[in-house]
Short mmCIF file of C-alpha atoms in Angstrom, two decimals:
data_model
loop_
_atom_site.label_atom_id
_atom_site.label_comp_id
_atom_site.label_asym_id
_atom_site.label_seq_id
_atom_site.Cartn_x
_atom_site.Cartn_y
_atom_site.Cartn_z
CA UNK K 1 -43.52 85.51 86.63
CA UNK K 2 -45.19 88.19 84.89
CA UNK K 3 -48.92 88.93 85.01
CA UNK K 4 -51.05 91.89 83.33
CA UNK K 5 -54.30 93.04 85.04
CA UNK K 6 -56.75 95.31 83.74
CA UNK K 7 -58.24 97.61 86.19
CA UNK K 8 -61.65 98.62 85.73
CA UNK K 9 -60.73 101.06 88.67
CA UNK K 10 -57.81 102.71 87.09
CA UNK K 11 -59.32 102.30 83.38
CA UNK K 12 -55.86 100.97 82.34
CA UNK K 13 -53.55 97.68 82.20
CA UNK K 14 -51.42 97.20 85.15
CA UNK K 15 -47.91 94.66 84.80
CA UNK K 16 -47.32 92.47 87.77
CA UNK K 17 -44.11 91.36 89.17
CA UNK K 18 -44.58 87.67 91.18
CA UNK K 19 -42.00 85.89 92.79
CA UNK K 20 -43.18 82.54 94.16
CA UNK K 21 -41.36 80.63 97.26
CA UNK K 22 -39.00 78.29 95.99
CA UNK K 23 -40.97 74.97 97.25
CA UNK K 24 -44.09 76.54 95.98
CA UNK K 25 -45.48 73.32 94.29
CA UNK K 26 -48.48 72.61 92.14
CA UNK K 27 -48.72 69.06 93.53
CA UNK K 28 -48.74 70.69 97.52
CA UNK K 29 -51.48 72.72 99.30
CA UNK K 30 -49.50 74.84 101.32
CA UNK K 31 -50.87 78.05 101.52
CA UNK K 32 -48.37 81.52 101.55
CA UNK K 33 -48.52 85.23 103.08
CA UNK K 34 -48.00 87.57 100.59
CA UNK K 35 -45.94 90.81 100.45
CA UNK K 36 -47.20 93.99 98.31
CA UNK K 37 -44.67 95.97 96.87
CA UNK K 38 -45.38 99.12 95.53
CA UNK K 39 -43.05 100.88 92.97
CA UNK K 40 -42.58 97.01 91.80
CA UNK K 41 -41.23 97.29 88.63
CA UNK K 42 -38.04 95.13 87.55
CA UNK K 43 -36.25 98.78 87.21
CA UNK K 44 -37.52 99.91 90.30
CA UNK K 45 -37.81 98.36 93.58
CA UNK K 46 -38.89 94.59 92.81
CA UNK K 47 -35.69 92.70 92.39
CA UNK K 48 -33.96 93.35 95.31
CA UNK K 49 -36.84 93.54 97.70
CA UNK K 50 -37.58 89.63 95.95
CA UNK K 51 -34.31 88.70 96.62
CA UNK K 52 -34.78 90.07 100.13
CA UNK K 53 -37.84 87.79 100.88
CA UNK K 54 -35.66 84.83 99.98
CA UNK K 55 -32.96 85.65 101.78
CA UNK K 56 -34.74 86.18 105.01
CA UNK K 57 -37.33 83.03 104.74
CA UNK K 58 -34.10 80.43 104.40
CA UNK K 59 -34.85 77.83 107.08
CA UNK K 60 -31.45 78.38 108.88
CA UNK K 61 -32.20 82.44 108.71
CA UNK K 62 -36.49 82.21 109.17
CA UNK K 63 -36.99 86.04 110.45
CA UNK K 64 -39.76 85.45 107.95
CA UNK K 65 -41.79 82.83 106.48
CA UNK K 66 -41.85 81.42 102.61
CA UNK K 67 -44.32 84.35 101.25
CA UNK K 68 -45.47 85.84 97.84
CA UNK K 69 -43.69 88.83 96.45
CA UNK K 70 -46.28 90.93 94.53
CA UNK K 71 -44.59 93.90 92.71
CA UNK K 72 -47.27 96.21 90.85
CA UNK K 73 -45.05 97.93 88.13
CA UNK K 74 -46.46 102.06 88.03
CA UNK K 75 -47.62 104.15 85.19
CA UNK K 76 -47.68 107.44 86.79
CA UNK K 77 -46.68 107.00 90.57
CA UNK K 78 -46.97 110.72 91.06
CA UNK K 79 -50.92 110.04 89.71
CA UNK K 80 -51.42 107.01 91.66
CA UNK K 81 -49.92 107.83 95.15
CA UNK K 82 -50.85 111.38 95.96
CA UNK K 83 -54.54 112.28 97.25
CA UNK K 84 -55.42 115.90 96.08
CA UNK K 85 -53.51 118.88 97.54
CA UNK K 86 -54.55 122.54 98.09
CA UNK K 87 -50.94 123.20 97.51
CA UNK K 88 -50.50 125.62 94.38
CA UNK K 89 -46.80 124.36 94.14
CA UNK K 90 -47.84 121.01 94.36
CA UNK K 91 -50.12 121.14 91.49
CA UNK K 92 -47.78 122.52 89.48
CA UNK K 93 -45.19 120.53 89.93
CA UNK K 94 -47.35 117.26 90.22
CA UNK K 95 -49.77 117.50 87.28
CA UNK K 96 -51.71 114.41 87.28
CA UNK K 97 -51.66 114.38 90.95
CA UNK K 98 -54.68 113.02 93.20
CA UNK K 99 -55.50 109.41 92.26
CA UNK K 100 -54.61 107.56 94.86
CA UNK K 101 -58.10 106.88 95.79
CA UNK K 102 -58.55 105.37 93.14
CA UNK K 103 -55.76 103.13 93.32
CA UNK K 104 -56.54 102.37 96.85
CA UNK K 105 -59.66 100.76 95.11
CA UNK K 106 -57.40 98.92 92.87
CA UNK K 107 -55.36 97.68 95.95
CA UNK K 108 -58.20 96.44 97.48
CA UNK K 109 -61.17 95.50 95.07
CA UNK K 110 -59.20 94.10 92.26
CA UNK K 111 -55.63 93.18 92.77
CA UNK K 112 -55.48 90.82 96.31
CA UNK K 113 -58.89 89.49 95.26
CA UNK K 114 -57.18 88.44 91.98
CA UNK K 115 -53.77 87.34 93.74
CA UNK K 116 -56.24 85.47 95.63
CA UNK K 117 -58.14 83.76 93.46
CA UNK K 118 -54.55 82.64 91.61
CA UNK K 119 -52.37 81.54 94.36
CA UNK K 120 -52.25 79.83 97.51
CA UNK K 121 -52.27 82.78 99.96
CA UNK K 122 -53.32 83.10 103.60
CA UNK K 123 -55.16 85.60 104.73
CA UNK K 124 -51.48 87.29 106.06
CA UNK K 125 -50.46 90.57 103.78
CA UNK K 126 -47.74 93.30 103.98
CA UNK K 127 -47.29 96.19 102.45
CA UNK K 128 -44.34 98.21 101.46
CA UNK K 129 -44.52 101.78 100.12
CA UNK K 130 -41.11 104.22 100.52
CA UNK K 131 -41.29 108.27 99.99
CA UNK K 132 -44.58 108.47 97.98
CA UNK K 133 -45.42 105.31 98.24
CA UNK K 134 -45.17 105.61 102.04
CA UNK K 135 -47.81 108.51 101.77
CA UNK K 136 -50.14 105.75 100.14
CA UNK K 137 -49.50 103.12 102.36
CA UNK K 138 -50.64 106.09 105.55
CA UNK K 139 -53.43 106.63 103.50
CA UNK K 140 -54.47 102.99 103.17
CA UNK K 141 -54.12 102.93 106.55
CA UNK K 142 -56.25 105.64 107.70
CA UNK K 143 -58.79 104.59 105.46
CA UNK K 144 -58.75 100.58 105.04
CA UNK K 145 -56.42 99.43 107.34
CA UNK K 146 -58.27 96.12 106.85
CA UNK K 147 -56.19 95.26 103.82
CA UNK K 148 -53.00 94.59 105.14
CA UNK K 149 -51.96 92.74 108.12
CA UNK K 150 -48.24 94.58 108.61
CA UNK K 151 -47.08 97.63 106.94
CA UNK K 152 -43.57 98.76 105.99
CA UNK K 153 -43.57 102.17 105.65
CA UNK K 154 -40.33 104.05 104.97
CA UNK K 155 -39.57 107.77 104.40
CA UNK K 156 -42.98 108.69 103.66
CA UNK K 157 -43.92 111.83 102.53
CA UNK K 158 -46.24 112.79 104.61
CA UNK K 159 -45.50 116.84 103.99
CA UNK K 160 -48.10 116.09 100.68
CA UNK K 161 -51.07 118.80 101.20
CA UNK K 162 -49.32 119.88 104.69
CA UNK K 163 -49.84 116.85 106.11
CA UNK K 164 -53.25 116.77 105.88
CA UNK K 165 -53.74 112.76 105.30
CA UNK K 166 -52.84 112.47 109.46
CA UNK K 167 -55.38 114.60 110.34
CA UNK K 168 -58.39 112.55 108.59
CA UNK K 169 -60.25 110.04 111.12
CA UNK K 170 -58.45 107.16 111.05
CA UNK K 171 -60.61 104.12 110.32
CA UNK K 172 -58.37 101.91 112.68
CA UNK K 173 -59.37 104.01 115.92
CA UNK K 174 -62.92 103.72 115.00
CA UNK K 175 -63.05 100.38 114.28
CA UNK K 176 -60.43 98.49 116.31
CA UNK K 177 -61.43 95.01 114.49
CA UNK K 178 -60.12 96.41 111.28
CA UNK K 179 -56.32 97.41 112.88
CA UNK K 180 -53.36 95.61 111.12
CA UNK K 181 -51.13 93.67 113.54
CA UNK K 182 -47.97 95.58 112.91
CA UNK K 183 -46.84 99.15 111.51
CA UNK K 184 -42.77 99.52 110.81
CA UNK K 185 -42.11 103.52 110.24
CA UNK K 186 -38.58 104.12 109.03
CA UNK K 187 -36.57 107.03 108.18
CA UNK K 188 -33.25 108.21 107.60
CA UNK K 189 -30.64 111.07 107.56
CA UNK K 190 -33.55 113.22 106.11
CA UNK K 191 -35.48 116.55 106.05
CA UNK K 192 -36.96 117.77 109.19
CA UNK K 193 -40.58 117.64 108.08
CA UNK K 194 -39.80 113.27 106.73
CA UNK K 195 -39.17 112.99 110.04
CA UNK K 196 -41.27 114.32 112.39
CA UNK K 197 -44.22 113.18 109.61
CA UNK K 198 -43.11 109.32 110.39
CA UNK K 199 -42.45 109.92 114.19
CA UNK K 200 -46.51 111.60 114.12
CA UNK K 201 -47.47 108.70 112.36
CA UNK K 202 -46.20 106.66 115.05
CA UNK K 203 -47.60 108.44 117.76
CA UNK K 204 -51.10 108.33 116.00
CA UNK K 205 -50.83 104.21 115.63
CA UNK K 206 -50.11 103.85 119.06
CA UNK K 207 -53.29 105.55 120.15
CA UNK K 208 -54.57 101.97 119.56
CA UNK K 209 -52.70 99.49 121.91
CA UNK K 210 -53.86 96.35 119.59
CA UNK K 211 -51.41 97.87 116.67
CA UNK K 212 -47.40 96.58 117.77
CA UNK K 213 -45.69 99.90 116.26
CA UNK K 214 -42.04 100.56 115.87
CA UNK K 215 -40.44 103.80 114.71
CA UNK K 216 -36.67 103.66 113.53
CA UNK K 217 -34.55 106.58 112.68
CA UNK K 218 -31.72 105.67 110.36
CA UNK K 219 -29.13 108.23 110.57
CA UNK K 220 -26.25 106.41 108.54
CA UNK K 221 -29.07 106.39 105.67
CA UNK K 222 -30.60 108.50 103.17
CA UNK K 223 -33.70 109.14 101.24
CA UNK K 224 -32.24 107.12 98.10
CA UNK K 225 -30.23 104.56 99.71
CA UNK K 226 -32.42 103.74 103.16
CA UNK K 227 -35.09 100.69 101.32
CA UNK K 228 -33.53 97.89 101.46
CA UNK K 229 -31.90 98.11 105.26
CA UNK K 230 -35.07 99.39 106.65
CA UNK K 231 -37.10 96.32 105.07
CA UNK K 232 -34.34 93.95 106.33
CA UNK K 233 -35.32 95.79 110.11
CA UNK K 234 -38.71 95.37 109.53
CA UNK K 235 -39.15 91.72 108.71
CA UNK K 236 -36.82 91.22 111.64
CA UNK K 237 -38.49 92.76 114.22
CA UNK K 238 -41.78 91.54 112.63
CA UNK K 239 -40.12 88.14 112.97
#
């Protein structure tokens, strides 16, 4: 189904992509996790990733239970997933970039507190955000880890501003209590700088033994094609 929130944080209208579990029933009381996924649009990433959820939560497969699909459709990705950079190059080619705090807000202030108030969920979230929308999902994590149970973060790029969103303090060191449960870092047949940005990601989750972390390298994979396998991994070794 189709849903349109207005963001006080954003100042605009935001289109939703849901896909409900197939027994999800107005007459039961089961409550459902729910997976965030960002570039969510029906021409983007939504569909298959959808399908993907209900392939994986059939009861004879069950690497993951019957869960929410949330897809948030963008407006200006570049706008909405980069933090500001220092990088001349970067501003040029990346106009509108630097809102992602903003959006973070969004993520967290108005959009699960709505899906919440809507649907059945548990208190069990995921997140998926590949190439920019892997930078964001760092960057939630170093700053409100809190929101999201288990990440899924594929080729981010974590080169934005030289890398400088792994060098902030990362609020899940400080405060342990806040940590997700589990981080999946993927990446594939890539640049040199995609993947020793996900491998120092890794290494700077596992400073806190509570996080279960898993780094994958996906060498028969690229940057455009790599999505859809490395969620598969993820939900299975989340399983």
């Amino acid at each position: 189904e189709k849903r349109v929130l207005h963001s006080a944080a954003l100042g605009e209208e935001r289109v939703l992509h849901i896909r409900l579990p197939m027994d999800y029933s107005p007459d039961s009381a089961a409550r459902y996790p729910v997976i965030y996924a960002l570039d969510g649009g029906l021409d983007e990433d939504f569909v298959h990733l959808a399908g993907l959820v209900d392939f994986a939560s059939m009861p004879w497969i069950a690497w993951l239970p019957p869960s929410i699909v949330v897809g948030v459709v963008n407006t200006d990705r570049k706008r909405d997933f980069t933090h500001p950079t220092t990088i001349a190059k970067d501003k040029e080619q990346f106009p509108t970039t630097g809102g992602s705090a903003s959006f973070i807000r969004f993520l967290g202030d108005e959009l699960i507190p709505f899906i919440d108030s809507v649907y059945r969920t548990t208190g069990e979230r995921t997140l998926i955000g590949q190439s920019l929308g892997g930078l964001l999902a760092t960057e939630v994590l170093m700053e409100r880890p809190q929101l999201f149970t288990r990440y899924v973060v594929v080729s981010p790029s974590l080169w934005w501003d030289n890398g400088s969103v792994l060098a902030r303090e990362a609020a899940f060191m400080n405060q342990p209590a806040a940590a997700p449960k589990q981080v999946w870092v993927g990446v594939g047949k890539e640049a040199k700088v995609m993947v020793q940005g996900a491998k120092r990601l890794a290494g700077l989750l596992r400073r806190n033994p509570s996080i279960q972390v898993q780094v994958q390298v996906m060498p028969r994979h690229d940057h455009g094609n790599i999505l859809h396998q490395a969620v598969l991994d993820a939900v299975r070794w989340m399983k």
